[in-house]
Amino acid sequence: MTLVTIPADRSFLDDVARRWLAGPAQHGAENALILVPSRRAARNLTEAFLRCLDGRAALLPRIVPVSDVNEDDLALAGADALSFPPAVDPLRRLSVLAALVLQARGVFSADLTLEQAWPLASALAELMDDAERVAVDLRERLPDAAEPRFADHWHKTLQFLHIVTEAWPEWLRETGLMNPVARQVAVLQAQAARWRDAPPQGPLWAVGFTDGMFAVCAILRAVLDAPQGCVILPGVDLDLPDSLWAHLPESHPQSGFRRLLNDLDVSRETMAVWSDGVDPQDDPARQVLSARIGLTSLFMRPMEGLSAWGESREGLPLAGITRVEADDQQQEAAALAMILREAVDSPGRTASLVTPDRALARRVATELLRFGIVADDSAGEALALTPAAILLRLIAEAASADLAPVALLAMLKHPLVALGTTPGNCRATARRLERLVLRGPAPPPGIAGLRRALHEQDQSGAETADSPDQAEPLGPFLDRLSEALSPLLGKAAHPLPDLLAALVRAAEALTTTQDQPGEERLWLGAEGHALSRHIASLMTHGAVLPPQTLSGMPAFLLASMAGQMVFGQRVLQGRDGEALHPRVSILGVLEARLQFADLVILGGLNEGIWPPATDPGPWLSRPMRTRAGLPSPERLIGTAAHDFTTAFLSGREIVLSSASRRDGAPAVPARWLVRLEALLEGRGQSLPSHPALIWQARMDQPLGPARPVPPPEPRPPVASRPRRLSVTEIDTWLRDPYAIYARHVLRLKALPALEEAADRSDIGVVVHEGLERWLTDGQKGGRALHKALLDALAKRDLRPALAAWWRPRVLRIADWVCEREAMREAPRLLKTEQMGMMTLTPPYAPFRLSARADRIEIGQDGRATIIDYKTGSLPKLGDVEAGWSSQLVLEAAMLRLGGFADLPSAETASLLYWRLTGDRNRGEELSVPGKAEALDTLVESALDRLRRRVEAFDDPQTAYRSHPHPDYVPRYSDYAHLARVSEWSAAREEGGE
């Protein structure tokens, strides 16, 4: 029996390769076999052999992984494996389990949807796998898992779990299949029995195992009993006292080795240590790592061994260890990218980031691109986040939302969508459709609604510079869109395979270009192949599920792809085919096992990330799992701790990184960091801080001190300045001249929001149209006004809920208006929505003032009353009198000068604002100015101020300043961001100008 360990400060796989080449390979061994835990370990060991051979020819042994569920186990068991039923397809198993979960009654508080049942089915599958790995018969153990004192909920759950004890085993018998883990266990046990009966005579090594199910232990036992068998374990702590070793908790990094040795019925004392014969004193780098092994063992001691922390006050070896404590995830990613960038400046130096946090890995990879470094992210990419998978979800969302603007644009602007043209032209046309139809209130649903909204729009002003892409006419574009989505639009509940087939047909039609069919683009590369296999498997096995609607497809697709990774060499996010950097890698914790590098960064060291949160699952509590004989969830912490210590010892330089906040919430450093810092604090030490955070803070800072930006003061040529404004724009000109400059000189217009909700501006249109019709038709009485306002409301085609909310309010508005009309004297002449124009003649050039008056009445005495309807807030009386809100006053001036074509010139007797809200107060009237006799003076002063302002802006030196009067800023401006108001206004508030 040969049982050995290689110290953790050595490159494990390289040592194994060298030992093999120096031993069995020298004796021409035939039928040589090396067993490794996984495919990844097999690949890494092969690479280690190639490094050690350095171009020399050699016959390598057969390297076989044994623990991956989907391995070709015939490589081990030979013809014996044919006697076992085949393993059930994973998606077929989840489909059947999800169907059984959906059939459950009385267990859940409400009926489940498929996207809710699928994760529960996955948890059921994991429960069965856990039990099969440790040889627990759930049918025997589950009935006693819940003690009588437990909550009734758990007893109901155990009754529900007859799925895994009765229904599922019966289904497996009927179909002649096995659970994947159960089949793997059976094959490994058969192989172990075969080797016990006829031990292989050639070299047989088992390399790199840190834990294992009982069947793997049987294989390892058979390896130990073979004539040339050898089991080689990485980094077993032989210095840990026996009293601690015997009672290691599940969360300790060495607990997996203790379980493995116990299952093999061997003790640590029998283990040999493979040494490479190099004295650490002769190798400074080896000396650093050797000292770090003792530090690691000390700060990872279990609770019973913490007394060793106080046995000495000597300083601990911290050479090569630094700390990064970032404020948040983005700062952490930027700092780590700079560390990796600095590392590659040294020729031949290798650097790795090890983290289980895929979000951090993506952020670091993105930050590295600014330095021209494309990192090898060998942890793979989530299948659900690949472009094609995202497109399938977007298509389902757009179709189920009846082509609502946000969902439709998200689909049309996806990089794969082309609709028979080029992707660029398709996006240009989508932007044209957005500008014409989709901005503002949402159009009616479906293709018909888009066509109707397009028919009502003026298409002449929608062209913009999309060069080199060209937008096409929207009519043919909508025709092709309708044809592509025809398999999906209007679909009710259908069998899942039919729904997925329709989704695939729509996706292929959408991704077709003018010279390449969609199926070639959609399923291209490793991620396309993985997605096609996933969808095909769902279509094959999904018939057992109840019919589904399209609205549930996005969430279901996301749930069905959870945990699936793609390990292809897809060009990273369109990086123009740049080659991966040979010395920079980003690794998950599994990929990092048994790997070494010159610089290793341990990123994402926060509780809940590394280590992960422990979760016993939805079906059994912790005590119930213990009573059933299932592994404790804390075993996952022990595995994470082993990965941490392995990575901690896998490089000459180590950077430990965590973030103080994650996703906006405070984050807790990993327990191992807390332990290490507590140990060092007791000896008056601390981890040195890496200067990366200082680098990161300086990276994007300008040279020199910060200089506040001044307010913009554009001075366009006088010939470019507007010579016509409306009366409502005069107020803007006073309060925010920059807005006039942006709108009329730069000709910038703010785009309405997507799916803009109907607000008071829309209801203002309803009120104006309804009152105009009522007054124009000459009808009297509340019933006629009710009908006019309700007709105007219906014409707006609002959502039913919104229309129902406004209907009683417009009726209350009608009642208030009727009451006011009854109190007022009938005018001699009444006009509504009157267009007016007035021309001023300053020295430079004529200036025209336009207006649209809501309502002008000429009384029996020949004097006028001007009424303006407001559905929002009213202007302040003081602002009107001071000239800051001069709309009605300027309309009065225009009426005096005969500016309204359908009305005679007249003096104004009264200016009225009617606030029509339909709320509790129904309406409100404001008469300006406060004293009626001051109206003539107010009109004269407003007209004089306007003349002087026009002449002032005819001066080339007069600037269009933004918010020049802090006490009279507009409530809202479309151009505040363009004017950078938030930047310079802070300086003004602090005393600057």
Coordinates of C-alpha atoms in Angstrom, one line a residue, residues 199-550:
P199 CA -5.9 -6.5 -9.2
P200 CA -4.3 -4.7 -12.2
Q201 CA -0.6 -5.6 -12.5
G202 CA 0.4 -2.3 -14.1
P203 CA 1.0 1.1 -12.5
L204 CA -2.3 2.4 -11.0
W205 CA -2.3 5.9 -9.4
A206 CA -5.1 7.9 -8.0
V207 CA -4.2 11.6 -7.9
G208 CA -5.7 14.7 -6.4
F209 CA -8.7 13.4 -4.4
T210 CA -9.7 15.6 -1.4
D211 CA -13.1 14.0 -0.6
G212 CA -15.4 11.6 -2.2
M213 CA -18.6 9.5 -2.0
F214 CA -18.3 6.0 -0.6
A215 CA -18.0 4.5 -4.1
V216 CA -15.0 6.6 -4.9
C217 CA -13.5 5.5 -1.6
A218 CA -14.1 1.9 -2.7
I219 CA -12.1 2.6 -5.9
L220 CA -9.3 4.2 -3.9
R221 CA -9.2 1.2 -1.5
A222 CA -8.8 -1.0 -4.5
V223 CA -6.0 1.2 -5.8
L224 CA -4.2 0.9 -2.5
D225 CA -4.5 -2.9 -2.6
A226 CA -3.1 -3.1 -6.2
P227 CA 0.5 -4.3 -6.6
Q228 CA 1.6 -1.0 -8.1
G229 CA -1.2 1.1 -6.7
C230 CA -0.5 4.6 -5.3
V231 CA -2.9 7.2 -3.9
I232 CA -1.4 10.7 -3.9
L233 CA -3.3 13.4 -1.9
P234 CA -2.5 17.2 -2.1
G235 CA -1.5 19.1 1.0
V236 CA -2.6 16.9 3.9
D237 CA -1.7 18.7 7.2
L238 CA 0.5 16.2 9.0
D239 CA 1.5 18.7 11.7
L240 CA -2.0 19.2 13.0
P241 CA -2.3 17.6 16.5
D242 CA -4.1 14.3 16.6
S243 CA -6.5 15.6 19.2
L244 CA -7.7 18.2 16.8
W245 CA -7.5 16.0 13.7
A246 CA -9.9 13.5 15.3
H247 CA -12.6 16.0 15.9
L248 CA -12.3 18.4 13.0
P249 CA -15.6 20.2 12.3
E250 CA -17.2 20.0 8.8
S251 CA -16.2 23.6 8.1
H252 CA -12.4 22.9 8.4
P253 CA -10.3 22.7 5.2
Q254 CA -8.8 19.4 6.3
S255 CA -12.1 17.7 7.2
G256 CA -12.5 16.2 3.7
F257 CA -9.1 14.5 4.1
R258 CA -10.1 13.2 7.5
R259 CA -13.3 11.7 6.2
L260 CA -11.4 10.2 3.2
L261 CA -8.7 8.6 5.4
N262 CA -11.4 7.2 7.8
D263 CA -13.3 5.7 4.9
L264 CA -10.1 4.1 3.6
D265 CA -9.4 2.8 7.1
V266 CA -5.9 4.3 7.2
S267 CA -4.3 6.8 9.5
R268 CA -2.2 9.9 8.8
E269 CA 0.8 8.3 10.4
T270 CA 1.1 5.8 7.5
M271 CA 1.3 8.5 4.9
A272 CA 4.6 9.3 3.2
V273 CA 5.7 12.7 2.0
W274 CA 7.1 13.1 -1.5
S275 CA 9.9 15.5 -1.4
D276 CA 11.7 17.0 -4.5
G277 CA 15.0 17.0 -2.6
V278 CA 15.3 20.7 -2.7
D279 CA 16.2 22.4 0.7
P280 CA 13.9 25.4 1.3
Q281 CA 16.9 27.3 2.6
D282 CA 18.4 27.2 -0.9
D283 CA 15.2 28.6 -2.5
P284 CA 13.9 31.8 -1.1
A285 CA 10.5 31.4 -2.8
R286 CA 10.1 27.9 -1.4
Q287 CA 11.1 29.2 2.0
V288 CA 8.2 31.8 1.8
L289 CA 5.7 29.2 0.9
S290 CA 6.9 26.7 3.5
A291 CA 6.5 29.3 6.2
R292 CA 3.1 30.2 4.9
I293 CA 1.9 26.6 5.4
G294 CA 2.5 26.9 9.2
L295 CA 0.6 30.3 9.2
T296 CA -2.3 28.7 7.3
S297 CA -2.5 25.8 9.7
L298 CA -2.4 28.2 12.7
F299 CA -5.1 30.7 11.7
M300 CA -7.4 27.9 10.4
R301 CA -7.3 25.9 13.6
P302 CA -10.6 24.7 14.9
M303 CA -12.1 26.3 18.1
E304 CA -10.5 23.7 20.3
G305 CA -7.0 24.6 19.1
L306 CA -7.2 28.4 19.4
S307 CA -5.1 28.3 22.5
A308 CA -2.1 27.9 20.2
W309 CA -2.6 31.5 19.1
G310 CA -1.4 32.7 22.5
E311 CA 1.6 30.4 22.9
S312 CA 3.9 32.8 21.3
R313 CA 4.2 36.5 20.6
E314 CA 6.7 36.2 17.8
G315 CA 5.8 37.8 14.5
L316 CA 4.3 35.6 11.9
P317 CA 5.6 35.3 8.3
L318 CA 3.7 37.7 6.0
A319 CA 6.1 37.9 3.1
G320 CA 4.2 38.1 -0.2
I321 CA 0.8 38.6 1.4
T322 CA -1.1 41.9 0.8
R323 CA -4.7 43.0 1.4
V324 CA -7.2 45.0 -0.7
E325 CA -10.3 46.2 1.1
A326 CA -12.4 48.1 -1.5
D327 CA -15.4 50.2 -0.9
D328 CA -17.6 48.4 -3.4
Q329 CA -17.5 45.7 -6.1
Q330 CA -16.6 48.1 -8.9
Q331 CA -13.7 49.6 -7.0
E332 CA -12.5 46.1 -6.1
A333 CA -12.7 45.0 -9.8
A334 CA -10.8 48.1 -11.0
A335 CA -8.1 47.6 -8.3
L336 CA -7.6 43.9 -9.1
A337 CA -7.4 44.6 -12.8
M338 CA -4.6 47.1 -12.1
I339 CA -2.7 44.5 -10.0
L340 CA -3.0 42.0 -12.9
R341 CA -1.8 44.7 -15.3
E342 CA 1.2 45.5 -13.2
A343 CA 2.1 41.8 -12.9
V344 CA 2.5 41.3 -16.7
D345 CA 5.2 44.0 -16.8
S346 CA 7.6 41.4 -15.5
P347 CA 8.6 39.0 -18.3
G348 CA 7.4 35.5 -17.8
R349 CA 5.5 36.3 -14.6
T350 CA 2.1 34.6 -14.4
A351 CA -0.9 36.1 -12.6
S352 CA -4.3 34.6 -11.7
L353 CA -7.5 35.9 -10.2
V354 CA -9.3 33.2 -8.2
T355 CA -12.9 33.9 -7.2
P356 CA -16.3 32.1 -7.1
D357 CA -18.0 35.5 -7.9
R358 CA -18.8 35.4 -11.6
A359 CA -20.0 39.1 -11.5
L360 CA -16.6 40.1 -10.1
A361 CA -14.8 38.0 -12.7
R362 CA -16.8 39.8 -15.5
R363 CA -16.0 43.2 -14.1
V364 CA -12.3 42.5 -13.8
A365 CA -12.2 41.1 -17.4
T366 CA -13.9 44.3 -18.6
E367 CA -11.5 46.5 -16.7
L368 CA -8.5 44.7 -18.1
L369 CA -9.7 45.6 -21.6
R370 CA -8.8 49.2 -21.1
F371 CA -5.2 48.0 -20.8
G372 CA -5.5 45.8 -23.9
I373 CA -5.5 42.6 -21.9
V374 CA -8.0 39.8 -22.8
A375 CA -7.9 37.5 -19.8
D376 CA -8.4 33.7 -20.1
D377 CA -11.6 33.3 -18.1
S378 CA -11.6 29.5 -17.9
A379 CA -14.5 29.3 -15.5
G380 CA -16.8 29.6 -18.5
E381 CA -19.9 31.7 -19.3
A382 CA -23.3 31.1 -17.9
L383 CA -25.5 29.6 -20.7
A384 CA -28.4 31.9 -19.7
L385 CA -26.1 35.0 -20.3
T386 CA -25.0 34.0 -23.8
P387 CA -26.3 36.3 -26.6
A388 CA -28.6 33.6 -28.2
A389 CA -30.1 32.7 -24.9
I390 CA -30.8 36.3 -24.0
L391 CA -32.4 36.7 -27.4
L392 CA -34.8 33.8 -26.9
R393 CA -36.0 35.4 -23.6
L394 CA -36.4 38.8 -25.2
I395 CA -38.5 37.4 -28.1
A396 CA -40.8 35.7 -25.6
E397 CA -41.1 38.9 -23.6
A398 CA -41.9 41.0 -26.6
A399 CA -44.5 38.6 -28.0
S400 CA -46.2 38.0 -24.6
A401 CA -46.3 41.8 -24.1
D402 CA -48.0 42.3 -27.4
L403 CA -45.0 44.3 -28.7
A404 CA -45.0 46.9 -25.9
P405 CA -42.3 49.5 -26.7
V406 CA -39.7 48.6 -24.2
A407 CA -39.8 44.8 -24.8
L408 CA -40.0 45.3 -28.6
L409 CA -37.0 47.6 -28.7
A410 CA -35.0 45.3 -26.5
M411 CA -35.6 42.5 -29.0
L412 CA -35.0 44.6 -32.2
K413 CA -31.8 46.1 -30.9
H414 CA -30.2 42.8 -30.0
P415 CA -27.0 42.3 -31.9
L416 CA -28.2 39.1 -33.6
V417 CA -31.5 40.5 -34.9
A418 CA -31.4 41.4 -38.6
L419 CA -34.9 40.7 -40.1
G420 CA -33.5 40.0 -43.5
T421 CA -31.1 43.0 -43.8
T422 CA -27.9 43.7 -41.9
P423 CA -27.9 44.0 -38.1
G424 CA -26.9 47.6 -38.4
N425 CA -29.7 48.5 -40.8
C426 CA -32.1 46.7 -38.6
R427 CA -31.1 48.7 -35.6
A428 CA -31.3 51.9 -37.6
T429 CA -34.8 51.1 -38.7
A430 CA -35.7 50.2 -35.1
R431 CA -34.5 53.6 -34.0
R432 CA -36.7 55.2 -36.6
L433 CA -39.6 53.2 -35.4
E434 CA -38.8 54.3 -31.9
R435 CA -38.7 58.0 -32.7
L436 CA -41.9 57.9 -34.8
V437 CA -44.2 55.5 -32.9
L438 CA -42.7 54.1 -29.7
R439 CA -41.8 57.2 -27.8
G440 CA -44.5 58.8 -25.7
P441 CA -47.7 56.9 -24.7
A442 CA -47.6 53.3 -25.8
P443 CA -49.3 52.6 -29.1
P444 CA -52.2 50.0 -29.2
P445 CA -51.0 46.4 -28.8
G446 CA -49.7 44.2 -31.5
I447 CA -48.6 44.7 -35.1
A448 CA -52.0 46.2 -36.0
G449 CA -51.5 48.8 -33.2
L450 CA -48.0 49.7 -34.6
R451 CA -49.4 50.1 -38.1
R452 CA -52.2 52.3 -36.8
A453 CA -49.9 54.5 -34.8
L454 CA -47.5 54.8 -37.8
H455 CA -50.3 55.8 -40.1
E456 CA -51.1 58.7 -37.8
Q457 CA -47.5 60.0 -37.7
D458 CA -45.8 62.4 -40.0
Q459 CA -42.7 60.5 -41.2
S460 CA -40.9 63.3 -42.9
G461 CA -38.9 64.4 -39.8
A462 CA -37.7 61.1 -38.6
E463 CA -34.5 60.8 -40.5
T464 CA -31.2 61.1 -38.6
A465 CA -27.6 60.3 -39.3
D466 CA -27.3 56.5 -38.8
S467 CA -24.5 56.3 -41.3
P468 CA -23.1 53.9 -42.4
D469 CA -26.3 52.1 -41.5
Q470 CA -29.5 53.0 -43.4
A471 CA -33.0 52.9 -42.1
E472 CA -35.6 51.4 -44.4
P473 CA -39.3 52.3 -44.9
L474 CA -41.2 51.1 -41.8
G475 CA -44.1 49.5 -43.7
P476 CA -42.0 46.6 -45.2
F477 CA -40.1 46.4 -41.9
L478 CA -43.3 45.8 -39.9
D479 CA -44.4 43.3 -42.5
R480 CA -41.3 41.2 -42.0
L481 CA -41.5 41.6 -38.3
S482 CA -45.1 40.4 -38.4
E483 CA -44.1 37.4 -40.5
A484 CA -41.2 36.5 -38.2
L485 CA -43.3 36.7 -35.0
S486 CA -46.4 35.0 -36.5
P487 CA -45.6 31.6 -34.9
L488 CA -45.9 33.4 -31.5
L489 CA -48.3 36.3 -31.6
G490 CA -51.8 35.5 -30.3
K491 CA -50.8 32.1 -28.9
A492 CA -52.8 30.9 -25.9
A493 CA -51.6 28.0 -23.7
H494 CA -49.9 25.3 -25.7
P495 CA -47.8 22.2 -25.0
L496 CA -44.2 23.2 -24.1
P497 CA -42.6 21.6 -27.1
D498 CA -44.9 23.4 -29.5
L499 CA -44.3 26.7 -27.7
L500 CA -40.5 26.2 -27.8
A501 CA -40.6 25.2 -31.5
A502 CA -42.5 28.4 -32.3
L503 CA -40.0 30.4 -30.3
V504 CA -37.1 28.8 -32.2
R505 CA -38.8 29.5 -35.6
A506 CA -39.3 33.1 -34.6
A507 CA -35.7 33.5 -33.5
E508 CA -34.3 32.0 -36.7
A509 CA -36.5 34.3 -38.8
L510 CA -35.4 37.4 -36.7
T511 CA -31.7 36.5 -37.0
T512 CA -31.7 35.9 -40.8
T513 CA -29.6 38.4 -42.7
Q514 CA -29.6 39.2 -46.4
D515 CA -26.9 36.6 -47.1
Q516 CA -27.0 34.2 -44.1
P517 CA -29.9 32.1 -42.7
G518 CA -30.8 32.6 -39.1
E519 CA -30.1 29.0 -38.0
E520 CA -26.4 29.5 -39.0
R521 CA -26.1 32.6 -36.9
L522 CA -28.3 31.7 -33.9
W523 CA -26.6 28.3 -33.2
L524 CA -23.0 29.4 -34.0
G525 CA -20.1 28.4 -31.8
A526 CA -19.9 26.5 -28.5
E527 CA -22.5 28.6 -26.8
G528 CA -24.9 28.1 -29.8
H529 CA -24.3 24.4 -29.8
A530 CA -24.9 24.2 -26.0
L531 CA -28.1 26.2 -26.3
S532 CA -29.4 24.2 -29.2
R533 CA -28.9 20.9 -27.2
H534 CA -30.6 22.4 -24.2
I535 CA -33.7 23.6 -26.2
A536 CA -33.8 20.3 -28.2
S537 CA -33.8 18.4 -24.9
L538 CA -36.6 20.5 -23.5
M539 CA -38.6 20.0 -26.6
T540 CA -38.0 16.3 -26.5
H541 CA -38.9 15.8 -22.8
G542 CA -41.2 18.7 -22.1
A543 CA -44.4 17.0 -23.3
V544 CA -45.0 15.7 -19.8
L545 CA -45.5 19.2 -18.5
P546 CA -48.9 20.9 -18.6
P547 CA -49.6 23.4 -21.4
Q548 CA -47.8 26.8 -20.9
T549 CA -48.4 30.4 -22.0
L550 CA -45.8 32.6 -23.6

